[in-house]
Amino acid sequence: MLKKLGGVLALAGLVMTIFGFREGIAGMKKPVDLYADETNVSEVGFFDMATAEVFEVYGSYATKTTTENGKKTHEESYYIIPAHEGDEFRYIGIKVNEKDYKTFDKIVEETYDYYDGVEPAGDYTTIKVTGCLKKMNKEMQGYYYNTFKKAEWFDSDEEMKKEALPYYLDTLANPKSMVTFLFVGVIMFLAGGIMFVFGMRSENKAINKAAEQTYVIINGVSYAKAELAHVNQCIQGQEKVFAAQELARITGLSVEEATNVVENWRRYYY
């Protein structure tokens, strides 16, 4: 039992550790400001957390919807924002959850109004975001670059590939929670591993003890272990009904009594 529980716990911890490793490590470090003068967005590391006070947004290039049984369970859109590359700006993507659509759409409107010379009624809208910079897959790159092409944003593909980088900010609602997620995953993996090892050692001890034992005592009566070998085989094969019937035949116990012994077989046979 300890071995099985330890294996399940270790496996769950390993999955958590793998899935939370990058964000967990990144969450331990000070985020890189994508709008700082000294930042080169193309050089942001794999294990770096990035942050930005988004003030310009140029629209959405893709939307991803998750459904279950025909009902929408989650939706996210990918918008285009600027990011520093030294003294210049480059374009990257950003993942936006549905709850932030209204804010990003407002920034899009204000961005184009600004370039048209229209001042907002109040302060410009901004939103603070934090996450890890990731490379777009081929499908997302297709949507991303097609958006620029349709808008005739660049004079050539070469200029587009230089200015529009195939990265997006995978935003996190609570970056510090990923540190906790990673920590819990590692603890579960280690604890499960220890339980698995102790469980295996206990199991091996029981097997060795069983190998040395030549008799089995049931209800005060001693039976040769070899006589009950077939009963043990049935139990190991999860055929407990047949095991109880065989045990009742050999010992004279009622089927009910034999079933109780089978359910607690380790107490007797090992």
PDB file of C-alpha atoms in Angstrom:
ATOM      1  CA  MET A   1       0.000   0.000   0.000  1.00  0.00           C
ATOM      2  CA  LEU A   2       2.807   2.393   0.934  1.00  0.00           C
ATOM      3  CA  LYS A   3       4.632   1.573  -2.295  1.00  0.00           C
ATOM      4  CA  LYS A   4       1.524   2.221  -4.406  1.00  0.00           C
ATOM      5  CA  LEU A   5       0.663   5.467  -2.615  1.00  0.00           C
ATOM      6  CA  GLY A   6       4.280   6.632  -2.893  1.00  0.00           C
ATOM      7  CA  GLY A   7       4.321   5.872  -6.623  1.00  0.00           C
ATOM      8  CA  VAL A   8       1.123   7.862  -7.226  1.00  0.00           C
ATOM      9  CA  LEU A   9       2.386  10.783  -5.139  1.00  0.00           C
ATOM     10  CA  ALA A  10       5.784  10.783  -6.858  1.00  0.00           C
ATOM     11  CA  LEU A  11       4.171  10.684 -10.307  1.00  0.00           C
ATOM     12  CA  ALA A  12       1.838  13.574  -9.464  1.00  0.00           C
ATOM     13  CA  GLY A  13       4.772  15.547  -8.076  1.00  0.00           C
ATOM     14  CA  LEU A  14       6.851  14.841 -11.180  1.00  0.00           C
ATOM     15  CA  VAL A  15       4.053  16.093 -13.466  1.00  0.00           C
ATOM     16  CA  MET A  16       3.683  19.271 -11.376  1.00  0.00           C
ATOM     17  CA  THR A  17       7.453  19.805 -11.391  1.00  0.00           C
ATOM     18  CA  ILE A  18       7.708  19.398 -15.175  1.00  0.00           C
ATOM     19  CA  PHE A  19       4.759  21.680 -15.943  1.00  0.00           C
ATOM     20  CA  GLY A  20       5.740  24.325 -13.393  1.00  0.00           C
ATOM     21  CA  PHE A  21       9.514  24.176 -13.830  1.00  0.00           C
ATOM     22  CA  ARG A  22      10.051  27.063 -16.232  1.00  0.00           C
ATOM     23  CA  GLU A  23       7.566  29.489 -14.672  1.00  0.00           C
ATOM     24  CA  GLY A  24       8.589  28.430 -11.154  1.00  0.00           C
ATOM     25  CA  ILE A  25      12.279  29.148 -11.785  1.00  0.00           C
ATOM     26  CA  ALA A  26      11.404  32.400 -13.580  1.00  0.00           C
ATOM     27  CA  GLY A  27       9.157  33.458 -10.710  1.00  0.00           C
ATOM     28  CA  MET A  28      12.119  33.394  -8.320  1.00  0.00           C
ATOM     29  CA  LYS A  29      13.900  36.085 -10.339  1.00  0.00           C
ATOM     30  CA  LYS A  30      13.267  39.800 -10.767  1.00  0.00           C
ATOM     31  CA  PRO A  31      11.148  40.340 -13.908  1.00  0.00           C
ATOM     32  CA  VAL A  32      12.738  41.937 -16.966  1.00  0.00           C
ATOM     33  CA  ASP A  33      10.942  45.170 -17.924  1.00  0.00           C
ATOM     34  CA  LEU A  34      10.161  44.984 -21.643  1.00  0.00           C
ATOM     35  CA  TYR A  35      10.033  48.788 -21.787  1.00  0.00           C
ATOM     36  CA  ALA A  36      13.303  49.508 -20.006  1.00  0.00           C
ATOM     37  CA  ASP A  37      15.892  51.278 -22.181  1.00  0.00           C
ATOM     38  CA  GLU A  38      18.514  48.614 -21.516  1.00  0.00           C
ATOM     39  CA  THR A  39      16.207  45.698 -22.467  1.00  0.00           C
ATOM     40  CA  ASN A  40      16.631  43.709 -25.672  1.00  0.00           C
ATOM     41  CA  VAL A  41      13.461  41.651 -26.023  1.00  0.00           C
ATOM     42  CA  SER A  42      15.218  39.173 -28.332  1.00  0.00           C
ATOM     43  CA  GLU A  43      17.676  38.397 -25.520  1.00  0.00           C
ATOM     44  CA  VAL A  44      15.173  37.729 -22.729  1.00  0.00           C
ATOM     45  CA  GLY A  45      16.156  34.329 -21.325  1.00  0.00           C
ATOM     46  CA  PHE A  46      14.136  31.117 -21.320  1.00  0.00           C
ATOM     47  CA  PHE A  47      14.004  31.171 -17.509  1.00  0.00           C
ATOM     48  CA  ASP A  48      13.320  34.912 -17.193  1.00  0.00           C
ATOM     49  CA  MET A  49      10.063  36.486 -16.093  1.00  0.00           C
ATOM     50  CA  ALA A  50       9.102  39.535 -18.181  1.00  0.00           C
ATOM     51  CA  THR A  51       6.842  42.446 -17.241  1.00  0.00           C
ATOM     52  CA  ALA A  52       5.434  45.486 -19.003  1.00  0.00           C
ATOM     53  CA  GLU A  53       3.091  48.420 -18.365  1.00  0.00           C
ATOM     54  CA  VAL A  54       1.280  48.033 -21.697  1.00  0.00           C
ATOM     55  CA  PHE A  55       0.370  51.418 -23.173  1.00  0.00           C
ATOM     56  CA  GLU A  56       0.113  50.599 -26.895  1.00  0.00           C
ATOM     57  CA  VAL A  57      -1.757  47.703 -28.515  1.00  0.00           C
ATOM     58  CA  TYR A  58      -2.209  47.237 -32.268  1.00  0.00           C
ATOM     59  CA  GLY A  59      -5.053  44.745 -32.362  1.00  0.00           C
ATOM     60  CA  SER A  60      -5.607  40.984 -32.155  1.00  0.00           C
ATOM     61  CA  TYR A  61      -4.194  38.380 -34.544  1.00  0.00           C
ATOM     62  CA  ALA A  62      -5.704  35.156 -33.161  1.00  0.00           C
ATOM     63  CA  THR A  63      -8.280  33.797 -30.711  1.00  0.00           C
ATOM     64  CA  LYS A  64      -8.239  30.365 -29.111  1.00  0.00           C
ATOM     65  CA  THR A  65     -11.447  28.884 -27.688  1.00  0.00           C
ATOM     66  CA  THR A  66     -11.677  25.772 -25.515  1.00  0.00           C
ATOM     67  CA  THR A  67     -14.977  23.880 -25.472  1.00  0.00           C
ATOM     68  CA  GLU A  68     -16.393  20.900 -23.582  1.00  0.00           C
ATOM     69  CA  ASN A  69     -19.569  19.139 -24.694  1.00  0.00           C
ATOM     70  CA  GLY A  70     -20.207  21.961 -27.131  1.00  0.00           C
ATOM     71  CA  LYS A  71     -19.955  24.688 -24.460  1.00  0.00           C
ATOM     72  CA  LYS A  72     -17.185  27.256 -24.259  1.00  0.00           C
ATOM     73  CA  THR A  73     -15.066  26.774 -21.138  1.00  0.00           C
ATOM     74  CA  HIS A  74     -12.215  29.184 -21.839  1.00  0.00           C
ATOM     75  CA  GLU A  75     -11.136  31.753 -24.378  1.00  0.00           C
ATOM     76  CA  GLU A  76      -7.990  33.787 -24.931  1.00  0.00           C
ATOM     77  CA  SER A  77      -6.881  36.191 -27.639  1.00  0.00           C
ATOM     78  CA  TYR A  78      -3.442  37.164 -28.850  1.00  0.00           C
ATOM     79  CA  TYR A  79      -2.728  40.870 -29.374  1.00  0.00           C
ATOM     80  CA  ILE A  80       0.254  42.754 -30.828  1.00  0.00           C
ATOM     81  CA  ILE A  81       2.275  45.043 -28.557  1.00  0.00           C
ATOM     82  CA  PRO A  82       5.632  46.845 -28.786  1.00  0.00           C
ATOM     83  CA  ALA A  83       8.731  45.836 -26.798  1.00  0.00           C
ATOM     84  CA  HIS A  84      12.187  47.382 -26.453  1.00  0.00           C
ATOM     85  CA  GLU A  85      15.119  46.190 -28.539  1.00  0.00           C
ATOM     86  CA  GLY A  86      17.716  48.591 -27.187  1.00  0.00           C
ATOM     87  CA  ASP A  87      16.924  52.084 -28.504  1.00  0.00           C
ATOM     88  CA  GLU A  88      14.303  50.742 -30.918  1.00  0.00           C
ATOM     89  CA  PHE A  89      10.950  49.020 -30.642  1.00  0.00           C
ATOM     90  CA  ARG A  90       9.996  45.618 -31.998  1.00  0.00           C
ATOM     91  CA  TYR A  91       6.577  43.946 -32.189  1.00  0.00           C
ATOM     92  CA  ILE A  92       5.652  40.826 -30.214  1.00  0.00           C
ATOM     93  CA  GLY A  93       2.447  39.026 -29.252  1.00  0.00           C
ATOM     94  CA  ILE A  94       0.747  38.825 -25.881  1.00  0.00           C
ATOM     95  CA  LYS A  95      -1.776  36.279 -24.583  1.00  0.00           C
ATOM     96  CA  VAL A  96      -4.862  37.993 -23.141  1.00  0.00           C
ATOM     97  CA  ASN A  97      -7.561  36.236 -21.135  1.00  0.00           C
ATOM     98  CA  GLU A  98     -11.199  37.014 -21.866  1.00  0.00           C
ATOM     99  CA  LYS A  99     -11.644  39.101 -18.712  1.00  0.00           C
ATOM    100  CA  ASP A 100      -9.057  41.626 -20.015  1.00  0.00           C
ATOM    101  CA  TYR A 101     -10.481  42.001 -23.545  1.00  0.00           C
ATOM    102  CA  LYS A 102     -12.277  45.245 -22.683  1.00  0.00           C
ATOM    103  CA  THR A 103      -9.092  46.868 -21.357  1.00  0.00           C
ATOM    104  CA  PHE A 104      -6.966  45.789 -24.330  1.00  0.00           C
ATOM    105  CA  ASP A 105      -9.604  46.845 -26.858  1.00  0.00           C
ATOM    106  CA  LYS A 106      -9.740  50.255 -25.209  1.00  0.00           C
ATOM    107  CA  ILE A 107      -5.951  50.570 -25.466  1.00  0.00           C
ATOM    108  CA  VAL A 108      -6.168  49.602 -29.161  1.00  0.00           C
ATOM    109  CA  GLU A 109      -8.689  52.389 -29.736  1.00  0.00           C
ATOM    110  CA  GLU A 110      -6.580  54.936 -27.844  1.00  0.00           C
ATOM    111  CA  THR A 111      -3.419  53.818 -29.705  1.00  0.00           C
ATOM    112  CA  TYR A 112      -4.871  54.551 -33.141  1.00  0.00           C
ATOM    113  CA  ASP A 113      -6.523  57.760 -31.883  1.00  0.00           C
ATOM    114  CA  TYR A 114      -3.101  58.910 -30.693  1.00  0.00           C
ATOM    115  CA  TYR A 115      -1.559  58.348 -34.139  1.00  0.00           C
ATOM    116  CA  ASP A 116      -4.518  60.214 -35.654  1.00  0.00           C
ATOM    117  CA  GLY A 117      -3.897  63.133 -33.295  1.00  0.00           C
ATOM    118  CA  VAL A 118      -6.966  62.520 -31.119  1.00  0.00           C
ATOM    119  CA  GLU A 119      -6.411  63.028 -27.373  1.00  0.00           C
ATOM    120  CA  PRO A 120      -8.343  60.878 -24.867  1.00  0.00           C
ATOM    121  CA  ALA A 121     -10.927  62.480 -22.578  1.00  0.00           C
ATOM    122  CA  GLY A 122      -8.896  61.440 -19.532  1.00  0.00           C
ATOM    123  CA  ASP A 123      -5.657  59.554 -18.874  1.00  0.00           C
ATOM    124  CA  TYR A 124      -4.448  56.939 -21.303  1.00  0.00           C
ATOM    125  CA  THR A 125      -5.398  53.373 -20.372  1.00  0.00           C
ATOM    126  CA  THR A 126      -2.562  51.016 -19.382  1.00  0.00           C
ATOM    127  CA  ILE A 127      -2.377  47.532 -17.895  1.00  0.00           C
ATOM    128  CA  LYS A 128       0.472  45.856 -15.989  1.00  0.00           C
ATOM    129  CA  VAL A 129       1.240  42.338 -17.230  1.00  0.00           C
ATOM    130  CA  THR A 130       3.786  39.722 -16.210  1.00  0.00           C
ATOM    131  CA  GLY A 131       4.684  36.345 -17.684  1.00  0.00           C
ATOM    132  CA  CYS A 132       7.233  34.328 -19.655  1.00  0.00           C
ATOM    133  CA  LEU A 133       8.306  35.110 -23.202  1.00  0.00           C
ATOM    134  CA  LYS A 134       7.682  32.104 -25.468  1.00  0.00           C
ATOM    135  CA  LYS A 135       8.169  31.388 -29.156  1.00  0.00           C
ATOM    136  CA  MET A 136       5.040  31.116 -31.295  1.00  0.00           C
ATOM    137  CA  ASN A 137       4.361  27.793 -32.995  1.00  0.00           C
ATOM    138  CA  LYS A 138       4.075  27.711 -36.801  1.00  0.00           C
ATOM    139  CA  GLU A 139       0.291  28.072 -36.764  1.00  0.00           C
ATOM    140  CA  MET A 140       0.412  31.168 -34.562  1.00  0.00           C
ATOM    141  CA  GLN A 141       3.238  32.649 -36.623  1.00  0.00           C
ATOM    142  CA  GLY A 142       1.011  32.271 -39.680  1.00  0.00           C
ATOM    143  CA  TYR A 143      -1.842  34.257 -38.094  1.00  0.00           C
ATOM    144  CA  TYR A 144       0.626  36.787 -36.696  1.00  0.00           C
ATOM    145  CA  TYR A 145       2.453  37.558 -39.945  1.00  0.00           C
ATOM    146  CA  ASN A 146      -0.734  37.446 -42.035  1.00  0.00           C
ATOM    147  CA  THR A 147      -2.146  40.229 -39.861  1.00  0.00           C
ATOM    148  CA  PHE A 148       0.805  42.459 -40.725  1.00  0.00           C
ATOM    149  CA  LYS A 149       0.572  41.547 -44.419  1.00  0.00           C
ATOM    150  CA  LYS A 150      -3.149  42.329 -44.629  1.00  0.00           C
ATOM    151  CA  ALA A 151      -2.539  45.697 -42.976  1.00  0.00           C
ATOM    152  CA  GLU A 152       0.358  46.331 -45.423  1.00  0.00           C
ATOM    153  CA  TRP A 153       2.387  47.270 -42.383  1.00  0.00           C
ATOM    154  CA  PHE A 154       5.802  46.599 -43.932  1.00  0.00           C
ATOM    155  CA  ASP A 155       7.329  47.088 -47.368  1.00  0.00           C
ATOM    156  CA  SER A 156       8.807  43.584 -47.511  1.00  0.00           C
ATOM    157  CA  ASP A 157       8.845  40.210 -45.755  1.00  0.00           C
ATOM    158  CA  GLU A 158      12.464  40.835 -44.783  1.00  0.00           C
ATOM    159  CA  GLU A 159      11.511  44.031 -42.964  1.00  0.00           C
ATOM    160  CA  MET A 160       8.544  42.285 -41.337  1.00  0.00           C
ATOM    161  CA  LYS A 161      10.670  39.399 -40.004  1.00  0.00           C
ATOM    162  CA  LYS A 162      13.179  41.896 -38.613  1.00  0.00           C
ATOM    163  CA  GLU A 163      10.633  44.121 -36.876  1.00  0.00           C
ATOM    164  CA  ALA A 164       7.932  41.604 -35.869  1.00  0.00           C
ATOM    165  CA  LEU A 165       9.518  38.951 -33.681  1.00  0.00           C
ATOM    166  CA  PRO A 166       7.823  35.506 -33.392  1.00  0.00           C
ATOM    167  CA  TYR A 167       7.518  35.679 -29.598  1.00  0.00           C
ATOM    168  CA  TYR A 168       4.575  36.239 -27.302  1.00  0.00           C
ATOM    169  CA  LEU A 169       4.225  37.063 -23.629  1.00  0.00           C
ATOM    170  CA  ASP A 170       2.449  34.160 -21.922  1.00  0.00           C
ATOM    171  CA  THR A 171       0.840  36.144 -19.125  1.00  0.00           C
ATOM    172  CA  LEU A 172       0.346  34.805 -15.614  1.00  0.00           C
ATOM    173  CA  ALA A 173      -2.321  36.093 -13.215  1.00  0.00           C
ATOM    174  CA  ASN A 174      -0.093  35.373 -10.199  1.00  0.00           C
ATOM    175  CA  PRO A 175       3.559  34.660 -11.119  1.00  0.00           C
ATOM    176  CA  LYS A 176       4.548  33.945  -7.512  1.00  0.00           C
ATOM    177  CA  SER A 177       1.993  31.134  -7.355  1.00  0.00           C
ATOM    178  CA  MET A 178       4.113  29.238  -9.903  1.00  0.00           C
ATOM    179  CA  VAL A 179       6.984  29.216  -7.408  1.00  0.00           C
ATOM    180  CA  THR A 180       4.653  27.583  -4.884  1.00  0.00           C
ATOM    181  CA  PHE A 181       3.389  25.178  -7.571  1.00  0.00           C
ATOM    182  CA  LEU A 182       6.958  24.107  -8.363  1.00  0.00           C
ATOM    183  CA  PHE A 183       7.893  23.837  -4.684  1.00  0.00           C
ATOM    184  CA  VAL A 184       4.854  21.658  -3.912  1.00  0.00           C
ATOM    185  CA  GLY A 185       5.602  19.483  -6.950  1.00  0.00           C
ATOM    186  CA  VAL A 186       9.197  18.880  -5.838  1.00  0.00           C
ATOM    187  CA  ILE A 187       8.113  18.091  -2.252  1.00  0.00           C
ATOM    188  CA  MET A 188       5.459  15.657  -3.482  1.00  0.00           C
ATOM    189  CA  PHE A 189       7.979  13.972  -5.793  1.00  0.00           C
ATOM    190  CA  LEU A 190      10.570  13.580  -3.009  1.00  0.00           C
ATOM    191  CA  ALA A 191       8.032  12.453  -0.394  1.00  0.00           C
ATOM    192  CA  GLY A 192       6.460  10.012  -2.837  1.00  0.00           C
ATOM    193  CA  GLY A 193       9.891   8.680  -3.799  1.00  0.00           C
ATOM    194  CA  ILE A 194      10.785   8.074  -0.144  1.00  0.00           C
ATOM    195  CA  MET A 195       7.436   6.363   0.490  1.00  0.00           C
ATOM    196  CA  PHE A 196       7.935   4.232  -2.630  1.00  0.00           C
ATOM    197  CA  VAL A 197      11.413   3.109  -1.496  1.00  0.00           C
ATOM    198  CA  PHE A 198      10.248   2.299   2.054  1.00  0.00           C
ATOM    199  CA  GLY A 199       7.200   0.530   0.662  1.00  0.00           C
ATOM    200  CA  MET A 200       9.376  -1.549  -1.658  1.00  0.00           C
ATOM    201  CA  ARG A 201      11.728  -2.430   1.186  1.00  0.00           C
ATOM    202  CA  SER A 202       8.781  -3.478   3.378  1.00  0.00           C
ATOM    203  CA  GLU A 203       7.372  -5.514   0.519  1.00  0.00           C
ATOM    204  CA  ASN A 204      10.715  -7.226  -0.046  1.00  0.00           C
ATOM    205  CA  LYS A 205      10.964  -8.010   3.660  1.00  0.00           C
ATOM    206  CA  ALA A 206       7.487  -9.513   3.579  1.00  0.00           C
ATOM    207  CA  ILE A 207       8.369 -11.575   0.516  1.00  0.00           C
ATOM    208  CA  ASN A 208      11.578 -12.828   2.156  1.00  0.00           C
ATOM    209  CA  LYS A 209       9.697 -13.642   5.334  1.00  0.00           C
ATOM    210  CA  ALA A 210       7.059 -15.456   3.338  1.00  0.00           C
ATOM    211  CA  ALA A 211       9.732 -17.458   1.551  1.00  0.00           C
ATOM    212  CA  GLU A 212      11.154 -18.598   4.912  1.00  0.00           C
ATOM    213  CA  GLN A 213       7.751 -19.431   6.395  1.00  0.00           C
ATOM    214  CA  THR A 214       6.628 -23.015   5.674  1.00  0.00           C
ATOM    215  CA  TYR A 215       3.221 -22.971   7.366  1.00  0.00           C
ATOM    216  CA  VAL A 216       0.145 -20.762   7.655  1.00  0.00           C
ATOM    217  CA  ILE A 217      -2.028 -20.470  10.757  1.00  0.00           C
ATOM    218  CA  ILE A 218      -5.733 -19.826  10.145  1.00  0.00           C
ATOM    219  CA  ASN A 219      -8.122 -19.707  13.097  1.00  0.00           C
ATOM    220  CA  GLY A 220      -5.551 -21.502  15.244  1.00  0.00           C
ATOM    221  CA  VAL A 221      -5.015 -24.339  12.770  1.00  0.00           C
ATOM    222  CA  SER A 222      -1.656 -24.780  11.013  1.00  0.00           C
ATOM    223  CA  TYR A 223      -1.592 -25.569   7.269  1.00  0.00           C
ATOM    224  CA  ALA A 224       1.395 -26.346   5.067  1.00  0.00           C
ATOM    225  CA  LYS A 225       2.141 -23.291   2.950  1.00  0.00           C
ATOM    226  CA  ALA A 226       2.507 -25.404  -0.170  1.00  0.00           C
ATOM    227  CA  GLU A 227      -1.057 -26.618   0.377  1.00  0.00           C
ATOM    228  CA  LEU A 228      -2.314 -23.025   0.020  1.00  0.00           C
ATOM    229  CA  ALA A 229      -0.110 -22.054  -2.935  1.00  0.00           C
ATOM    230  CA  HIS A 230      -3.027 -22.195  -5.407  1.00  0.00           C
ATOM    231  CA  VAL A 231      -5.126 -19.984  -3.116  1.00  0.00           C
ATOM    232  CA  ASN A 232      -2.287 -17.468  -3.082  1.00  0.00           C
ATOM    233  CA  GLN A 233      -2.032 -17.635  -6.882  1.00  0.00           C
ATOM    234  CA  CYS A 234      -5.738 -16.832  -7.247  1.00  0.00           C
ATOM    235  CA  ILE A 235      -5.407 -13.858  -4.883  1.00  0.00           C
ATOM    236  CA  GLN A 236      -2.400 -12.515  -6.774  1.00  0.00           C
ATOM    237  CA  GLY A 237      -4.449 -12.801  -9.961  1.00  0.00           C
ATOM    238  CA  GLN A 238      -7.300 -10.836  -8.347  1.00  0.00           C
ATOM    239  CA  GLU A 239      -9.530 -13.924  -8.472  1.00  0.00           C
ATOM    240  CA  LYS A 240     -10.686 -13.604  -4.869  1.00  0.00           C
ATOM    241  CA  VAL A 241     -13.968 -15.494  -5.319  1.00  0.00           C
ATOM    242  CA  PHE A 242     -12.129 -18.593  -6.577  1.00  0.00           C
ATOM    243  CA  ALA A 243      -9.524 -18.127  -3.826  1.00  0.00           C
ATOM    244  CA  ALA A 244     -12.235 -18.076  -1.128  1.00  0.00           C
ATOM    245  CA  GLN A 245     -13.901 -21.198  -2.583  1.00  0.00           C
ATOM    246  CA  GLU A 246     -10.577 -23.050  -2.738  1.00  0.00           C
ATOM    247  CA  LEU A 247      -9.667 -21.998   0.801  1.00  0.00           C
ATOM    248  CA  ALA A 248     -13.067 -23.128   2.110  1.00  0.00           C
ATOM    249  CA  ARG A 249     -12.581 -26.530   0.421  1.00  0.00           C
ATOM    250  CA  ILE A 250      -9.118 -27.007   1.959  1.00  0.00           C
ATOM    251  CA  THR A 251      -9.829 -25.732   5.480  1.00  0.00           C
ATOM    252  CA  GLY A 252     -13.509 -26.520   5.974  1.00  0.00           C
ATOM    253  CA  LEU A 253     -14.253 -22.863   6.694  1.00  0.00           C
ATOM    254  CA  SER A 254     -17.522 -21.384   5.558  1.00  0.00           C
ATOM    255  CA  VAL A 255     -17.344 -19.311   2.363  1.00  0.00           C
ATOM    256  CA  GLU A 256     -17.987 -16.202   4.461  1.00  0.00           C
ATOM    257  CA  GLU A 257     -15.105 -17.043   6.826  1.00  0.00           C
ATOM    258  CA  ALA A 258     -12.840 -17.931   3.906  1.00  0.00           C
ATOM    259  CA  THR A 259     -13.705 -14.654   2.144  1.00  0.00           C
ATOM    260  CA  ASN A 260     -12.709 -12.704   5.276  1.00  0.00           C
ATOM    261  CA  VAL A 261      -9.360 -14.527   5.386  1.00  0.00           C
ATOM    262  CA  VAL A 262      -8.779 -13.842   1.678  1.00  0.00           C
ATOM    263  CA  GLU A 263      -9.495 -10.122   2.190  1.00  0.00           C
ATOM    264  CA  ASN A 264      -6.804 -10.072   4.901  1.00  0.00           C
ATOM    265  CA  TRP A 265      -4.495 -12.605   3.234  1.00  0.00           C
ATOM    266  CA  ARG A 266      -1.239 -10.785   3.982  1.00  0.00           C
ATOM    267  CA  ARG A 267      -1.834 -11.265   7.703  1.00  0.00           C
ATOM    268  CA  TYR A 268      -1.849 -15.020   7.256  1.00  0.00           C
ATOM    269  CA  TYR A 269       0.308 -15.958   4.283  1.00  0.00           C
ATOM    270  CA  TYR A 270       3.029 -13.342   4.715  1.00  0.00           C
TER     271      TYR A 270
END
